[in-house]
Backbone as JSON Lines, residues from 0, in Angstrom:
{"i":0,"aa":"M","n":[-10.21,-18.48,9.25],"ca":[-10.31,-17.66,10.47],"c":[-11.22,-16.45,10.26]}
{"i":1,"aa":"E","n":[-12.13,-16.58,9.32],"ca":[-13.07,-15.48,9.06],"c":[-13.88,-15.15,10.31]}
{"i":2,"aa":"A","n":[-14.26,-16.16,11.08],"ca":[-15.05,-15.92,12.28],"c":[-14.32,-14.99,13.25]}
{"i":3,"aa":"L","n":[-13.0,-15.19,13.4],"ca":[-12.23,-14.33,14.3],"c":[-12.22,-12.88,13.8]}
{"i":4,"aa":"R","n":[-12.09,-12.72,12.49],"ca":[-12.1,-11.36,11.93],"c":[-13.44,-10.7,12.2]}
{"i":5,"aa":"I","n":[-14.54,-11.44,12.03],"ca":[-15.87,-10.87,12.27],"c":[-16.03,-10.5,13.74]}
{"i":6,"aa":"I","n":[-15.61,-11.39,14.64],"ca":[-15.71,-11.09,16.07],"c":[-14.93,-9.82,16.41]}
{"i":7,"aa":"Q","n":[-13.7,-9.73,15.91],"ca":[-12.88,-8.56,16.22],"c":[-13.45,-7.28,15.6]}
{"i":8,"aa":"D","n":[-14.01,-7.4,14.39],"ca":[-14.67,-6.23,13.78],"c":[-15.86,-5.77,14.63]}
{"i":9,"aa":"E","n":[-16.64,-6.74,15.1],"ca":[-17.81,-6.38,15.9],"c":[-17.4,-5.81,17.25]}
{"i":10,"aa":"H","n":[-16.34,-6.31,17.82],"ca":[-15.82,-5.73,19.06],"c":[-15.36,-4.29,18.82]}
{"i":11,"aa":"Q","n":[-14.74,-4.04,17.67],"ca":[-14.3,-2.68,17.37],"c":[-15.48,-1.74,17.19]}
{"i":12,"aa":"S","n":[-16.56,-2.22,16.55],"ca":[-17.76,-1.41,16.39],"c":[-18.34,-1.05,17.75]}
{"i":13,"aa":"L","n":[-18.42,-2.03,18.64],"ca":[-18.92,-1.79,19.99],"c":[-18.03,-0.8,20.72]}
{"i":14,"aa":"A","n":[-16.71,-1.0,20.64],"ca":[-15.78,-0.1,21.31],"c":[-15.91,1.32,20.78]}
{"i":15,"aa":"A","n":[-16.17,1.47,19.49],"ca":[-16.33,2.81,18.9],"c":[-17.55,3.51,19.47]}
{"i":16,"aa":"I","n":[-18.66,2.79,19.62],"ca":[-19.87,3.4,20.19],"c":[-19.64,3.76,21.65]}
{"i":17,"aa":"L","n":[-19.0,2.88,22.41],"ca":[-18.71,3.18,23.82],"c":[-17.81,4.4,23.93]}
{"i":18,"aa":"H","n":[-16.8,4.49,23.08],"ca":[-15.91,5.64,23.08],"c":[-16.68,6.92,22.76]}
{"i":19,"aa":"A","n":[-17.58,6.83,21.79],"ca":[-18.36,8.01,21.39],"c":[-19.24,8.49,22.54]}
{"i":20,"aa":"I","n":[-19.91,7.56,23.21],"ca":[-20.77,7.96,24.33],"c":[-19.93,8.55,25.45]}
{"i":21,"aa":"R","n":[-18.8,7.93,25.75],"ca":[-17.93,8.46,26.82],"c":[-17.47,9.88,26.47]}
{"i":22,"aa":"H","n":[-17.09,10.1,25.22],"ca":[-16.66,11.44,24.8],"c":[-17.79,12.45,24.96]}
{"i":23,"aa":"M","n":[-19.0,12.08,24.54],"ca":[-20.13,13.0,24.67],"c":[-20.43,13.32,26.13]}
{"i":24,"aa":"I","n":[-20.39,12.3,27.0],"ca":[-20.63,12.53,28.42],"c":[-19.6,13.5,28.98]}
{"i":25,"aa":"K","n":[-18.34,13.32,28.62],"ca":[-17.27,14.21,29.09],"c":[-17.53,15.64,28.63]}
{"i":26,"aa":"E","n":[-17.88,15.81,27.35],"ca":[-18.13,17.15,26.81],"c":[-19.36,17.8,27.45]}
{"i":27,"aa":"I","n":[-20.4,17.01,27.7],"ca":[-21.59,17.54,28.37],"c":[-21.24,17.96,29.79]}
{"i":28,"aa":"G","n":[-20.49,17.1,30.49],"ca":[-20.11,17.39,31.86],"c":[-19.26,18.65,31.99]}
{"i":29,"aa":"E","n":[-18.48,18.95,30.96],"ca":[-17.63,20.14,30.96],"c":[-18.35,21.36,30.4]}
{"i":30,"aa":"G","n":[-19.62,21.2,30.04],"ca":[-20.4,22.32,29.52],"c":[-20.06,22.69,28.09]}
{"i":31,"aa":"K","n":[-19.39,21.81,27.35],"ca":[-18.99,22.1,25.97],"c":[-20.0,21.59,24.95]}
{"i":32,"aa":"L","n":[-20.96,20.8,25.41],"ca":[-21.89,20.17,24.49],"c":[-23.26,20.07,25.15]}
{"i":33,"aa":"Q","n":[-24.3,20.4,24.39],"ca":[-25.66,20.21,24.87],"c":[-26.06,18.75,24.59]}
{"i":34,"aa":"P","n":[-26.76,18.11,25.52],"ca":[-27.13,16.71,25.29],"c":[-28.08,16.56,24.11]}
{"i":35,"aa":"D","n":[-27.79,15.62,23.24],"ca":[-28.68,15.24,22.14],"c":[-29.27,13.9,22.56]}
{"i":36,"aa":"F","n":[-30.45,13.94,23.18],"ca":[-31.02,12.72,23.74],"c":[-31.41,11.72,22.65]}
{"i":37,"aa":"G","n":[-31.79,12.23,21.48],"ca":[-32.09,11.33,20.38],"c":[-30.87,10.53,19.98]}
{"i":38,"aa":"L","n":[-29.72,11.19,19.93],"ca":[-28.47,10.53,19.58],"c":[-28.06,9.53,20.66]}
{"i":39,"aa":"L","n":[-28.13,9.94,21.91],"ca":[-27.78,9.04,23.01],"c":[-28.7,7.82,23.03]}
{"i":40,"aa":"K","n":[-30.0,8.04,22.82],"ca":[-30.94,6.9,22.8],"c":[-30.63,5.96,21.65]}
{"i":41,"aa":"A","n":[-30.27,6.51,20.49],"ca":[-29.94,5.67,19.33],"c":[-28.68,4.85,19.62]}
{"i":42,"aa":"M","n":[-27.7,5.46,20.28],"ca":[-26.48,4.73,20.6],"c":[-26.74,3.61,21.61]}
{"i":43,"aa":"V","n":[-27.54,3.91,22.62],"ca":[-27.87,2.89,23.62],"c":[-28.72,1.8,22.98]}
{"i":44,"aa":"H","n":[-29.6,2.19,22.07],"ca":[-30.39,1.18,21.35],"c":[-29.48,0.24,20.57]}
{"i":45,"aa":"Y","n":[-28.47,0.77,19.92],"ca":[-27.51,-0.08,19.2],"c":[-26.87,-1.1,20.14]}
{"i":46,"aa":"L","n":[-26.47,-0.64,21.34],"ca":[-25.81,-1.54,22.3],"c":[-26.71,-2.72,22.65]}
{"i":47,"aa":"D","n":[-28.01,-2.49,22.66],"ca":[-28.95,-3.57,22.93],"c":[-29.19,-4.4,21.68]}
{"i":48,"aa":"A","n":[-29.47,-3.74,20.56],"ca":[-29.93,-4.42,19.36],"c":[-28.85,-5.26,18.69]}
{"i":49,"aa":"Y","n":[-27.59,-4.83,18.78],"ca":[-26.56,-5.64,18.13],"c":[-25.74,-6.48,19.11]}
{"i":50,"aa":"P","n":[-24.94,-5.89,19.99],"ca":[-24.12,-6.76,20.85],"c":[-24.95,-7.73,21.69]}
{"i":51,"aa":"E","n":[-26.01,-7.24,22.31],"ca":[-26.78,-8.1,23.2],"c":[-27.64,-9.12,22.44]}
{"i":52,"aa":"K","n":[-28.33,-8.67,21.4],"ca":[-29.31,-9.53,20.73],"c":[-28.73,-10.38,19.59]}
{"i":53,"aa":"K","n":[-27.63,-9.95,18.99],"ca":[-27.09,-10.68,17.84],"c":[-25.67,-11.22,18.07]}
{"i":54,"aa":"H","n":[-24.77,-10.37,18.54],"ca":[-23.37,-10.78,18.69],"c":[-23.21,-11.87,19.76]}
{"i":55,"aa":"H","n":[-23.77,-11.66,20.93],"ca":[-23.59,-12.63,22.01],"c":[-24.18,-14.0,21.7]}
{"i":56,"aa":"P","n":[-25.39,-14.08,21.14],"ca":[-25.89,-15.42,20.78],"c":[-25.0,-16.14,19.77]}
{"i":57,"aa":"K","n":[-24.39,-15.39,18.84],"ca":[-23.48,-16.03,17.88],"c":[-22.25,-16.58,18.6]}
{"i":58,"aa":"E","n":[-21.73,-15.84,19.56],"ca":[-20.57,-16.34,20.31],"c":[-20.93,-17.62,21.06]}
{"i":59,"aa":"D","n":[-22.11,-17.62,21.71],"ca":[-22.52,-18.81,22.46],"c":[-22.63,-20.03,21.55]}
{"i":60,"aa":"Q","n":[-23.26,-19.85,20.38],"ca":[-23.54,-20.98,19.51],"c":[-22.35,-21.4,18.64]}
{"i":61,"aa":"Y","n":[-21.64,-20.41,18.1],"ca":[-20.63,-20.72,17.08],"c":[-19.19,-20.6,17.57]}
{"i":62,"aa":"L","n":[-19.02,-20.29,18.85],"ca":[-17.67,-20.21,19.41],"c":[-17.58,-21.13,20.63]}
{"i":63,"aa":"F","n":[-18.35,-20.78,21.67],"ca":[-18.24,-21.52,22.93],"c":[-18.71,-22.97,22.77]}
{"i":64,"aa":"A","n":[-19.87,-23.16,22.15],"ca":[-20.41,-24.52,22.02],"c":[-19.46,-25.43,21.24]}
{"i":65,"aa":"I","n":[-18.87,-24.89,20.19],"ca":[-17.94,-25.69,19.4],"c":[-16.66,-25.96,20.18]}
{"i":66,"aa":"L","n":[-16.15,-24.93,20.86],"ca":[-14.91,-25.1,21.62],"c":[-15.07,-26.14,22.73]}
{"i":67,"aa":"K","n":[-16.24,-26.18,23.36],"ca":[-16.49,-27.15,24.44],"c":[-16.39,-28.58,23.94]}
{"i":68,"aa":"K","n":[-16.68,-28.79,22.67],"ca":[-16.58,-30.15,22.1],"c":[-15.12,-30.59,21.95]}
{"i":69,"aa":"R","n":[-14.22,-29.62,21.89],"ca":[-12.81,-29.92,21.62],"c":[-11.94,-29.98,22.87]}
{"i":70,"aa":"T","n":[-12.32,-29.22,23.92],"ca":[-11.45,-29.14,25.09],"c":[-12.23,-28.66,26.31]}
{"i":71,"aa":"S","n":[-11.7,-28.98,27.49],"ca":[-12.24,-28.43,28.73],"c":[-11.4,-27.23,29.18]}
{"i":72,"aa":"E","n":[-10.33,-26.96,28.46],"ca":[-9.49,-25.81,28.79],"c":[-10.31,-24.53,28.6]}
{"i":73,"aa":"G","n":[-10.2,-23.63,29.53],"ca":[-10.94,-22.38,29.45],"c":[-12.39,-22.5,29.88]}
{"i":74,"aa":"A","n":[-12.78,-23.62,30.49],"ca":[-14.18,-23.85,30.87],"c":[-14.69,-22.79,31.84]}
{"i":75,"aa":"E","n":[-13.85,-22.4,32.78],"ca":[-14.28,-21.41,33.78],"c":[-14.54,-20.06,33.1]}
{"i":76,"aa":"A","n":[-13.66,-19.67,32.19],"ca":[-13.84,-18.39,31.49],"c":[-15.1,-18.44,30.62]}
{"i":77,"aa":"M","n":[-15.32,-19.57,29.94],"ca":[-16.52,-19.68,29.1],"c":[-17.79,-19.63,29.94]}
{"i":78,"aa":"A","n":[-17.77,-20.27,31.09],"ca":[-18.94,-20.25,31.97],"c":[-19.24,-18.82,32.42]}
{"i":79,"aa":"R","n":[-18.2,-18.09,32.75],"ca":[-18.39,-16.69,33.16],"c":[-18.96,-15.86,32.01]}
{"i":80,"aa":"L","n":[-18.41,-16.02,30.81],"ca":[-18.88,-15.26,29.66],"c":[-20.32,-15.61,29.32]}
{"i":81,"aa":"E","n":[-20.67,-16.87,29.38],"ca":[-22.05,-17.28,29.09],"c":[-23.01,-16.71,30.12]}
{"i":82,"aa":"Q","n":[-22.6,-16.7,31.38],"ca":[-23.44,-16.11,32.42],"c":[-23.62,-14.61,32.18]}
{"i":83,"aa":"E","n":[-22.55,-13.94,31.78],"ca":[-22.65,-12.51,31.48],"c":[-23.58,-12.27,30.29]}
{"i":84,"aa":"H","n":[-23.52,-13.13,29.29],"ca":[-24.44,-13.02,28.16],"c":[-25.89,-13.19,28.63]}
{"i":85,"aa":"A","n":[-26.1,-14.14,29.54],"ca":[-27.46,-14.48,29.98],"c":[-28.15,-13.33,30.71]}
{"i":86,"aa":"V","n":[-27.38,-12.46,31.36],"ca":[-27.99,-11.35,32.11],"c":[-27.84,-10.02,31.37]}
{"i":87,"aa":"G","n":[-27.6,-10.1,30.06],"ca":[-27.43,-8.89,29.27],"c":[-28.62,-7.95,29.31]}
{"i":88,"aa":"D","n":[-29.84,-8.52,29.34],"ca":[-31.03,-7.67,29.37],"c":[-31.06,-6.78,30.6]}
{"i":89,"aa":"D","n":[-30.67,-7.32,31.74],"ca":[-30.65,-6.53,32.98],"c":[-29.67,-5.37,32.87]}
{"i":90,"aa":"R","n":[-28.52,-5.66,32.28],"ca":[-27.47,-4.65,32.14],"c":[-27.95,-3.5,31.25]}
{"i":91,"aa":"I","n":[-28.54,-3.84,30.1],"ca":[-28.95,-2.78,29.17],"c":[-30.16,-2.03,29.72]}
{"i":92,"aa":"K","n":[-31.05,-2.71,30.43],"ca":[-32.23,-2.03,31.0],"c":[-31.81,-1.0,32.04]}
{"i":93,"aa":"A","n":[-30.78,-1.31,32.82],"ca":[-30.29,-0.35,33.81],"c":[-29.75,0.91,33.12]}
{"i":94,"aa":"L","n":[-29.04,0.71,32.0],"ca":[-28.51,1.85,31.26],"c":[-29.65,2.65,30.62]}
{"i":95,"aa":"E","n":[-30.62,1.95,30.04],"ca":[-31.76,2.63,29.42],"c":[-32.56,3.42,30.46]}
{"i":96,"aa":"A","n":[-32.74,2.83,31.64],"ca":[-33.48,3.52,32.71],"c":[-32.75,4.78,33.14]}
{"i":97,"aa":"A","n":[-31.43,4.7,33.27],"ca":[-30.65,5.88,33.67],"c":[-30.73,6.97,32.6]}
{"i":98,"aa":"L","n":[-30.69,6.59,31.34],"ca":[-30.82,7.58,30.26],"c":[-32.21,8.2,30.26]}
{"i":99,"aa":"H","n":[-33.24,7.39,30.49],"ca":[-34.61,7.91,30.54],"c":[-34.75,8.94,31.66]}
{"i":100,"aa":"Q","n":[-34.19,8.63,32.83],"ca":[-34.24,9.57,33.95],"c":[-33.54,10.88,33.59]}
{"i":101,"aa":"Y","n":[-32.39,10.77,32.96],"ca":[-31.63,11.95,32.54],"c":[-32.43,12.77,31.53]}
{"i":102,"aa":"A","n":[-32.98,12.1,30.52],"ca":[-33.74,12.8,29.48],"c":[-35.03,13.42,30.04]}
{"i":103,"aa":"S","n":[-35.55,12.83,31.13],"ca":[-36.78,13.34,31.75],"c":[-36.53,14.52,32.67]}
{"i":104,"aa":"G","n":[-35.26,14.89,32.84],"ca":[-34.94,16.07,33.64],"c":[-34.73,15.81,35.11]}
{"i":105,"aa":"A","n":[-34.49,14.58,35.5],"ca":[-34.22,14.27,36.91],"c":[-33.04,15.11,37.41]}
{"i":106,"aa":"R","n":[-33.11,15.55,38.66],"ca":[-32.11,16.48,39.2],"c":[-30.7,15.91,39.11]}
{"i":107,"aa":"D","n":[-30.55,14.65,39.43],"ca":[-29.22,14.03,39.38],"c":[-29.1,13.12,38.15]}
{"i":108,"aa":"G","n":[-29.91,13.38,37.14],"ca":[-29.99,12.51,35.97],"c":[-28.68,12.36,35.23]}
{"i":109,"aa":"F","n":[-27.96,13.46,35.04],"ca":[-26.7,13.37,34.3],"c":[-25.69,12.5,35.04]}
{"i":110,"aa":"D","n":[-25.53,12.76,36.34],"ca":[-24.56,11.99,37.13],"c":[-24.94,10.51,37.17]}
{"i":111,"aa":"A","n":[-26.23,10.22,37.32],"ca":[-26.67,8.82,37.38],"c":[-26.43,8.13,36.04]}
{"i":112,"aa":"F","n":[-26.71,8.82,34.94],"ca":[-26.48,8.23,33.63],"c":[-24.98,8.02,33.4]}
{"i":113,"aa":"S","n":[-24.18,9.01,33.76],"ca":[-22.74,8.91,33.6],"c":[-22.19,7.71,34.36]}
{"i":114,"aa":"Q","n":[-22.63,7.53,35.6],"ca":[-22.17,6.4,36.41],"c":[-22.65,5.07,35.84]}
{"i":115,"aa":"A","n":[-23.91,5.02,35.4],"ca":[-24.45,3.8,34.81],"c":[-23.69,3.44,33.55]}
{"i":116,"aa":"F","n":[-23.36,4.46,32.75],"ca":[-22.61,4.18,31.53],"c":[-21.21,3.66,31.86]}
{"i":117,"aa":"E","n":[-20.54,4.25,32.83],"ca":[-19.19,3.8,33.17],"c":[-19.2,2.35,33.67]}
{"i":118,"aa":"R","n":[-20.22,1.97,34.41],"ca":[-20.34,0.57,34.85],"c":[-20.52,-0.33,33.63]}
{"i":119,"aa":"F","n":[-21.37,0.1,32.7],"ca":[-21.64,-0.68,31.5],"c":[-20.37,-0.81,30.66]}
{"i":120,"aa":"A","n":[-19.67,0.3,30.45],"ca":[-18.47,0.3,29.62],"c":[-17.36,-0.52,30.26]}
{"i":121,"aa":"E","n":[-17.21,-0.44,31.57],"ca":[-16.18,-1.21,32.26],"c":[-16.48,-2.71,32.16]}
{"i":122,"aa":"F","n":[-17.76,-3.06,32.3],"ca":[-18.14,-4.45,32.12],"c":[-17.7,-4.93,30.73]}
{"i":123,"aa":"Y","n":[-18.05,-4.17,29.7],"ca":[-17.75,-4.61,28.34],"c":[-16.25,-4.66,28.08]}
{"i":124,"aa":"R","n":[-15.51,-3.75,28.66],"ca":[-14.06,-3.79,28.49],"c":[-13.52,-5.11,29.02]}
{"i":125,"aa":"N","n":[-13.9,-5.48,30.24],"ca":[-13.42,-6.71,30.84],"c":[-13.94,-7.95,30.1]}
{"i":126,"aa":"H","n":[-15.18,-7.88,29.65],"ca":[-15.79,-8.98,28.92],"c":[-15.03,-9.26,27.62]}
{"i":127,"aa":"M","n":[-14.78,-8.2,26.87],"ca":[-14.08,-8.38,25.59],"c":[-12.63,-8.81,25.8]}
{"i":128,"aa":"L","n":[-11.98,-8.29,26.83],"ca":[-10.6,-8.7,27.12],"c":[-10.54,-10.19,27.44]}
{"i":129,"aa":"L","n":[-11.5,-10.69,28.21],"ca":[-11.51,-12.11,28.54],"c":[-11.7,-12.95,27.28]}
{"i":130,"aa":"E","n":[-12.62,-12.53,26.42],"ca":[-12.83,-13.25,25.17],"c":[-11.57,-13.25,24.31]}
{"i":131,"aa":"E","n":[-10.96,-12.08,24.17],"ca":[-9.84,-11.94,23.24],"c":[-8.55,-12.53,23.78]}
{"i":132,"aa":"H","n":[-8.34,-12.5,25.09],"ca":[-7.08,-12.98,25.67],"c":[-7.12,-14.43,26.11]}
{"i":133,"aa":"V","n":[-8.32,-14.96,26.37],"ca":[-8.41,-16.35,26.85],"c":[-9.09,-17.24,25.82]}
{"i":134,"aa":"I","n":[-10.28,-16.86,25.35],"ca":[-11.07,-17.75,24.5],"c":[-10.53,-17.8,23.07]}
{"i":135,"aa":"L","n":[-10.26,-16.66,22.47],"ca":[-9.83,-16.69,21.06],"c":[-8.51,-17.45,20.86]}
{"i":136,"aa":"P","n":[-7.53,-17.35,21.77],"ca":[-6.34,-18.2,21.6],"c":[-6.67,-19.69,21.67]}
{"i":137,"aa":"L","n":[-7.64,-20.07,22.51],"ca":[-8.05,-21.48,22.58],"c":[-8.74,-21.92,21.3]}
{"i":138,"aa":"V","n":[-9.53,-21.02,20.73],"ca":[-10.19,-21.31,19.46],"c":[-9.13,-21.58,18.39]}
{"i":139,"aa":"K","n":[-8.13,-20.73,18.33],"ca":[-7.04,-20.92,17.36],"c":[-6.32,-22.25,17.58]}
{"i":140,"aa":"K","n":[-6.2,-22.63,18.83],"ca":[-5.47,-23.84,19.18],"c":[-6.25,-25.12,18.86]}
{"i":141,"aa":"Y","n":[-7.57,-25.1,19.09],"ca":[-8.33,-26.35,19.05],"c":[-9.29,-26.51,17.88]}
{"i":142,"aa":"F","n":[-9.71,-25.43,17.23],"ca":[-10.7,-25.58,16.16],"c":[-10.13,-26.39,14.99]}
{"i":143,"aa":"T","n":[-10.97,-27.24,14.45],"ca":[-10.63,-27.97,13.24],"c":[-11.08,-27.17,12.02]}
{"i":144,"aa":"A","n":[-10.72,-27.61,10.84],"ca":[-11.16,-26.93,9.62],"c":[-12.68,-26.9,9.55]}
{"i":145,"aa":"E","n":[-13.33,-28.0,9.95],"ca":[-14.8,-28.05,9.94],"c":[-15.38,-27.06,10.95]}
{"i":146,"aa":"D","n":[-14.73,-26.93,12.11],"ca":[-15.18,-25.97,13.12],"c":[-15.11,-24.55,12.59]}
{"i":147,"aa":"W","n":[-13.99,-24.24,11.91],"ca":[-13.84,-22.89,11.35],"c":[-14.94,-22.6,10.34]}
{"i":148,"aa":"A","n":[-15.25,-23.58,9.5],"ca":[-16.27,-23.39,8.47],"c":[-17.64,-23.17,9.11]}
{"i":149,"aa":"E","n":[-17.97,-23.97,10.12],"ca":[-19.26,-23.82,10.8],"c":[-19.36,-22.47,11.5]}
{"i":150,"aa":"S","n":[-18.28,-22.1,12.17],"ca":[-18.26,-20.83,12.9],"c":[-18.38,-19.64,11.96]}
{"i":151,"aa":"A","n":[-17.64,-19.67,10.86],"ca":[-17.69,-18.57,9.89],"c":[-19.09,-18.43,9.31]}
{"i":152,"aa":"A","n":[-19.73,-19.56,8.98],"ca":[-21.08,-19.52,8.42],"c":[-22.05,-18.91,9.43]}
{"i":153,"aa":"G","n":[-21.9,-19.29,10.7],"ca":[-22.77,-18.75,11.73],"c":[-22.57,-17.27,11.96]}
{"i":154,"aa":"F","n":[-21.33,-16.82,11.98],"ca":[-21.07,-15.41,12.22],"c":[-21.46,-14.54,11.03]}
{"i":155,"aa":"R","n":[-21.49,-15.12,9.83],"ca":[-21.91,-14.35,8.65],"c":[-23.42,-14.11,8.64]}
{"i":156,"aa":"E","n":[-24.19,-14.85,9.46],"ca":[-25.64,-14.71,9.44],"c":[-26.08,-13.27,9.68]}
{"i":157,"aa":"N","n":[-25.4,-12.58,10.54],"ca":[-25.66,-11.15,10.77],"c":[-24.34,-10.44,10.55]}
{"i":158,"aa":"A","n":[-24.24,-9.76,9.43],"ca":[-22.96,-9.15,9.07],"c":[-22.58,-8.03,10.02]}
{"i":159,"aa":"D","n":[-21.33,-7.62,9.93],"ca":[-20.81,-6.5,10.71],"c":[-21.78,-5.33,10.59]}
{"i":160,"aa":"P","n":[-22.21,-4.74,11.71],"ca":[-23.17,-3.64,11.65],"c":[-22.68,-2.44,10.85]}
{"i":161,"aa":"M","n":[-21.37,-2.28,10.71],"ca":[-20.87,-1.18,9.9],"c":[-21.23,-1.36,8.42]}
{"i":162,"aa":"A","n":[-21.54,-2.61,8.04],"ca":[-21.86,-2.9,6.64],"c":[-23.32,-3.29,6.46]}
{"i":163,"aa":"G","n":[-24.16,-3.09,7.49],"ca":[-25.57,-3.46,7.4],"c":[-25.77,-4.9,7.84]}
{"i":164,"aa":"T","n":[-27.03,-5.26,8.01],"ca":[-27.34,-6.61,8.5],"c":[-28.31,-7.33,7.58]}
{"i":165,"aa":"G","n":[-28.28,-7.03,6.32],"ca":[-29.11,-7.78,5.39],"c":[-30.43,-7.1,5.11]}
{"i":166,"aa":"D","n":[-31.43,-7.89,4.88],"ca":[-32.74,-7.42,4.48],"c":[-33.37,-6.56,5.57]}
{"i":167,"aa":"P","n":[-33.62,-5.26,5.31],"ca":[-34.2,-4.39,6.34],"c":[-35.59,-4.84,6.77]}
{"i":168,"aa":"A","n":[-36.26,-5.68,5.96],"ca":[-37.58,-6.17,6.35],"c":[-37.49,-7.15,7.51]}
{"i":169,"aa":"T","n":[-36.37,-7.82,7.65],"ca":[-36.22,-8.81,8.7],"c":[-35.12,-8.47,9.71]}
{"i":170,"aa":"H","n":[-34.24,-7.55,9.35],"ca":[-33.15,-7.16,10.24],"c":[-33.06,-5.65,10.3]}
{"i":171,"aa":"E","n":[-32.69,-5.16,11.44],"ca":[-32.5,-3.73,11.57],"c":[-31.33,-3.3,10.69]}
{"i":172,"aa":"D","n":[-31.46,-2.16,10.04],"ca":[-30.44,-1.69,9.11],"c":[-29.4,-0.88,9.87]}
{"i":173,"aa":"F","n":[-28.38,-1.57,10.37],"ca":[-27.38,-0.89,11.19],"c":[-26.49,0.03,10.37]}
{"i":174,"aa":"Q","n":[-26.35,-0.22,9.09],"ca":[-25.57,0.7,8.26],"c":[-26.23,2.07,8.27]}
{"i":175,"aa":"R","n":[-27.55,2.09,8.12],"ca":[-28.29,3.35,8.14],"c":[-28.18,4.02,9.51]}
{"i":176,"aa":"I","n":[-28.3,3.21,10.58],"ca":[-28.19,3.77,11.92],"c":[-26.81,4.37,12.14]}
{"i":177,"aa":"F","n":[-25.75,3.63,11.76],"ca":[-24.39,4.15,11.94],"c":[-24.19,5.42,11.13]}
{"i":178,"aa":"S","n":[-24.71,5.48,9.91],"ca":[-24.56,6.67,9.08],"c":[-25.18,7.88,9.77]}
{"i":179,"aa":"R","n":[-26.35,7.68,10.36],"ca":[-27.02,8.79,11.04],"c":[-26.3,9.17,12.33]}
{"i":180,"aa":"L","n":[-25.77,8.17,13.03],"ca":[-24.99,8.47,14.23],"c":[-23.78,9.32,13.89]}
{"i":181,"aa":"V","n":[-23.06,8.91,12.85],"ca":[-21.86,9.64,12.44],"c":[-22.22,11.06,11.99]}
{"i":182,"aa":"A","n":[-23.3,11.19,11.25],"ca":[-23.7,12.51,10.76],"c":[-24.07,13.45,11.92]}
{"i":183,"aa":"A","n":[-24.72,12.9,12.96],"ca":[-25.22,13.74,14.04],"c":[-24.21,13.98,15.15]}
{"i":184,"aa":"A","n":[-23.32,13.03,15.39],"ca":[-22.41,13.12,16.52],"c":[-21.44,14.3,16.36]}
{"i":185,"aa":"P","n":[-21.1,14.94,17.48],"ca":[-20.17,16.08,17.42],"c":[-18.76,15.62,17.06]}
{"i":186,"aa":"A","n":[-18.0,16.53,16.45],"ca":[-16.58,16.26,16.18],"c":[-15.87,16.09,17.53]}
{"i":187,"aa":"P","n":[-14.86,15.26,17.64],"ca":[-14.18,14.53,16.58],"c":[-14.75,13.15,16.3]}
{"i":188,"aa":"I","n":[-15.87,12.77,16.97],"ca":[-16.39,11.42,16.79],"c":[-17.36,11.33,15.62]}
{"i":189,"aa":"G","n":[-17.8,12.45,15.1],"ca":[-18.73,12.45,13.98],"c":[-18.58,13.73,13.17]}
{"i":190,"aa":"L","n":[-19.6,13.99,12.34],"ca":[-19.52,15.15,11.45],"c":[-20.14,16.4,12.07]}
{"i":191,"aa":"G","n":[-20.78,16.25,13.23],"ca":[-21.29,17.41,13.94],"c":[-22.53,18.02,13.34]}
{"i":192,"aa":"G","n":[-23.29,17.23,12.58],"ca":[-24.48,17.78,11.92],"c":[-25.74,17.66,12.74]}
{"i":193,"aa":"G","n":[-25.66,17.24,14.02],"ca":[-26.82,16.95,14.87],"c":[-27.97,17.93,14.7]}
{"i":194,"aa":"P","n":[-29.09,17.75,15.35],"ca":[-29.37,16.62,16.23],"c":[-29.69,15.35,15.45]}
{"i":195,"aa":"Y","n":[-29.64,14.24,16.16],"ca":[-29.92,12.94,15.54],"c":[-31.39,12.9,15.13]}
{"i":196,"aa":"K","n":[-31.64,12.4,13.93],"ca":[-33.02,12.27,13.42],"c":[-33.32,10.81,13.17]}
{"i":197,"aa":"A","n":[-34.23,10.25,13.94],"ca":[-34.68,8.88,13.73],"c":[-35.7,8.9,12.57]}
{"i":198,"aa":"D","n":[-36.09,7.7,12.15],"ca":[-37.11,7.59,11.07],"c":[-38.42,8.18,11.55]}
């Protein structure tokens, strides 16, 4: 069941970033924190570079595709999840556009970014709940030993971003990105050493 552990670890990493952004937006809105646009852009970049570009394709190939071979149970939920994966670029582009407007000084930029983020975060909350409450129990029920082995091998291709993603020449180094996010983010979500410094 290594694949399930990896999926849940990656969901926790995503939830941590969403929580951090929500906390920062709240603090900015209350006048307790000045916006660190470099940090916000790095966090939004992570949401695109890992969940959208790496995590979702692994779920499609090494979870849903295998499960479909074993059962038609959960077909409607899988179809919905696959459709949500397919339009991920639109979702992240809307969030990036709202952040760009905010960083560019648009009059209603903060409110627009805050609303765009809440839509994004609510989507992901519901998306992950559907996966964890409907699909993962079916995986436990129907996967064979061979299915588990294939799925685990596929999910290991891109390791948990908290531990890096392999060769930095071919994969983005998420361990380094997370380290910088933690160093720059305000307490209690980070060490408060901001502003965020990209390479």
